[in-house]
Amino acid sequence: MNFFYFASPSTFYRLAGILAPWCFAVAAILGAAGLYVGLVQAPTDAQQGEVYRVIFIHVPAAWMSMFLYFVMACYGAMSLTFNTRLAAMMARALAPTGAMFTFVALWTGAFWGRPTWGAYWVWDARLTSELVLLFLYFGFIALGNAFEDPRRGDRAAALLALIGVVNLPIIYFSVLWWNTLHQGSSVSFKGTSMHVSMLTGMLLMAFAFWSYSIGTALARVRTIILERERRTRWVRAL
Amino acid sequence: MNHDFYIWMSYGMTALVIAAEIAWLRLHRAQALRRIEEERDLEAQD
């Protein structure tokens, strides 16, 4: 199978149209299962009580905010290195969903922080670096749209995305590098300190958000392709 | 202590932003298709 075949916007447009509804369906099923496990099956936390259930959105959203930025920066690097149109369009398609998950992580974190820490917001290293990530997403979107020629916008935004990657290890290791109010990781590749049903609920939600992100990125890239290729023969023939 | 408010605000806002993103996606696509249609009509008039 020749994967370069799908590097063309016209062929990728059709492939994305087939894959996107399946991604949304998988996201809906996994999301429903995750909510059931998280809100019904998982036991009440001995220390935090019921409010800990916010983690079933907060942690997967925070993971997605960082992961989507990394993928967006990879597409940005690809578009700068190989001058590929589709990679730049994919980077643009991922940014709003990444910004949305960053906002969700910050919002749910605030509503978890108030009953557990006594404050909606503190200028903690983890929270502040996550806020910087939200501004990086906004900057990427704004810079990409600031140019009349979309290809120039793509290059400028890709450069910003690559510079902003430095913020990702800062977010991840902030709880180790500084004395923060935010707790350390409960889940790592070495194991977890959580109850199995709590972990199951969180992973189900993480995969649901992952599938949703792929679905929205594919759906959005189809619109971007339509806008940019609207004067081509294949779009006219749609 | 009752934590319902904090849980509802978290889950409610997440549902709201996801719904808003999907609505925005559909609107954006409809606009793009309308623009293509308009250009096609203009070309046909020429």
Coordinates of N, CA and C in Angstrom, one line a residue, chain B residues 1 3 6-10 12-17 19-20 23-24 27-28 30-31 33-36 43 45-46:
Chain B
M1 N -19.4 16.9 53.3 CA -19.5 18.1 52.4 C -20.1 17.6 51.1
H3 N -20.4 17.8 47.2 CA -19.6 18.3 46.1 C -20.3 18.3 44.8
Y6 N -19.5 21.2 42.2 CA -18.1 21.1 41.5 C -18.1 20.0 40.4
I7 N -18.8 18.9 40.7 CA -18.9 17.8 39.7 C -19.7 18.3 38.5
W8 N -20.9 18.9 38.8 CA -21.8 19.3 37.7 C -21.1 20.4 36.9
M9 N -20.4 21.3 37.5 CA -19.8 22.4 36.8 C -18.7 21.8 35.9
S10 N -18.0 20.8 36.3 CA -16.9 20.2 35.5 C -17.5 19.4 34.3
G12 N -20.6 19.5 33.2 CA -21.5 20.3 32.4 C -20.7 21.2 31.4
M13 N -19.6 21.8 31.9 CA -18.8 22.6 31.0 C -18.1 21.8 29.9
T14 N -17.7 20.6 30.2 CA -17.0 19.7 29.2 C -18.1 19.4 28.1
A15 N -19.3 19.0 28.6 CA -20.3 18.7 27.6 C -20.6 19.9 26.7
L16 N -20.7 21.1 27.3 CA -21.0 22.3 26.6 C -19.9 22.6 25.6
V17 N -18.6 22.6 25.9 CA -17.6 22.9 25.0 C -17.5 21.9 23.8
A19 N -20.1 20.2 22.7 CA -21.2 20.5 21.8 C -21.0 21.7 21.0
A20 N -20.3 22.7 21.6 CA -20.0 24.0 20.8 C -19.0 23.7 19.7
A23 N -20.8 21.9 16.9 CA -21.7 22.9 16.2 C -20.9 23.8 15.3
W24 N -19.7 24.2 15.8 CA -18.8 25.1 15.1 C -18.2 24.4 13.8
L27 N -21.0 24.3 11.2 CA -21.2 25.6 10.7 C -20.1 26.0 9.7
H28 N -18.9 25.7 10.1 CA -17.7 26.0 9.3 C -17.8 25.3 7.9
A30 N -20.5 24.1 6.5 CA -21.6 24.6 5.7 C -21.2 25.9 5.0
Q31 N -20.4 26.7 5.7 CA -19.9 28.0 5.1 C -19.0 27.7 3.9
L33 N -18.9 25.0 2.0 CA -19.7 24.5 0.9 C -20.5 25.6 0.2
R34 N -21.0 26.5 1.0 CA -21.8 27.6 0.4 C -20.9 28.5 -0.5
R35 N -19.7 28.7 0.0 CA -18.7 29.6 -0.7 C -18.4 28.9 -2.1
I36 N -18.2 27.6 -2.1 CA -17.9 26.9 -3.3 C -19.1 27.0 -4.3
E43 N -19.2 31.6 -11.8 CA -18.5 31.1 -13.0 C -19.5 30.8 -14.1
Q45 N -22.4 32.1 -14.5 CA -23.0 33.4 -15.1 C -22.0 34.0 -16.1
D46 N -20.7 33.9 -15.8 CA -19.7 34.4 -16.8 C -19.7 33.6 -18.1

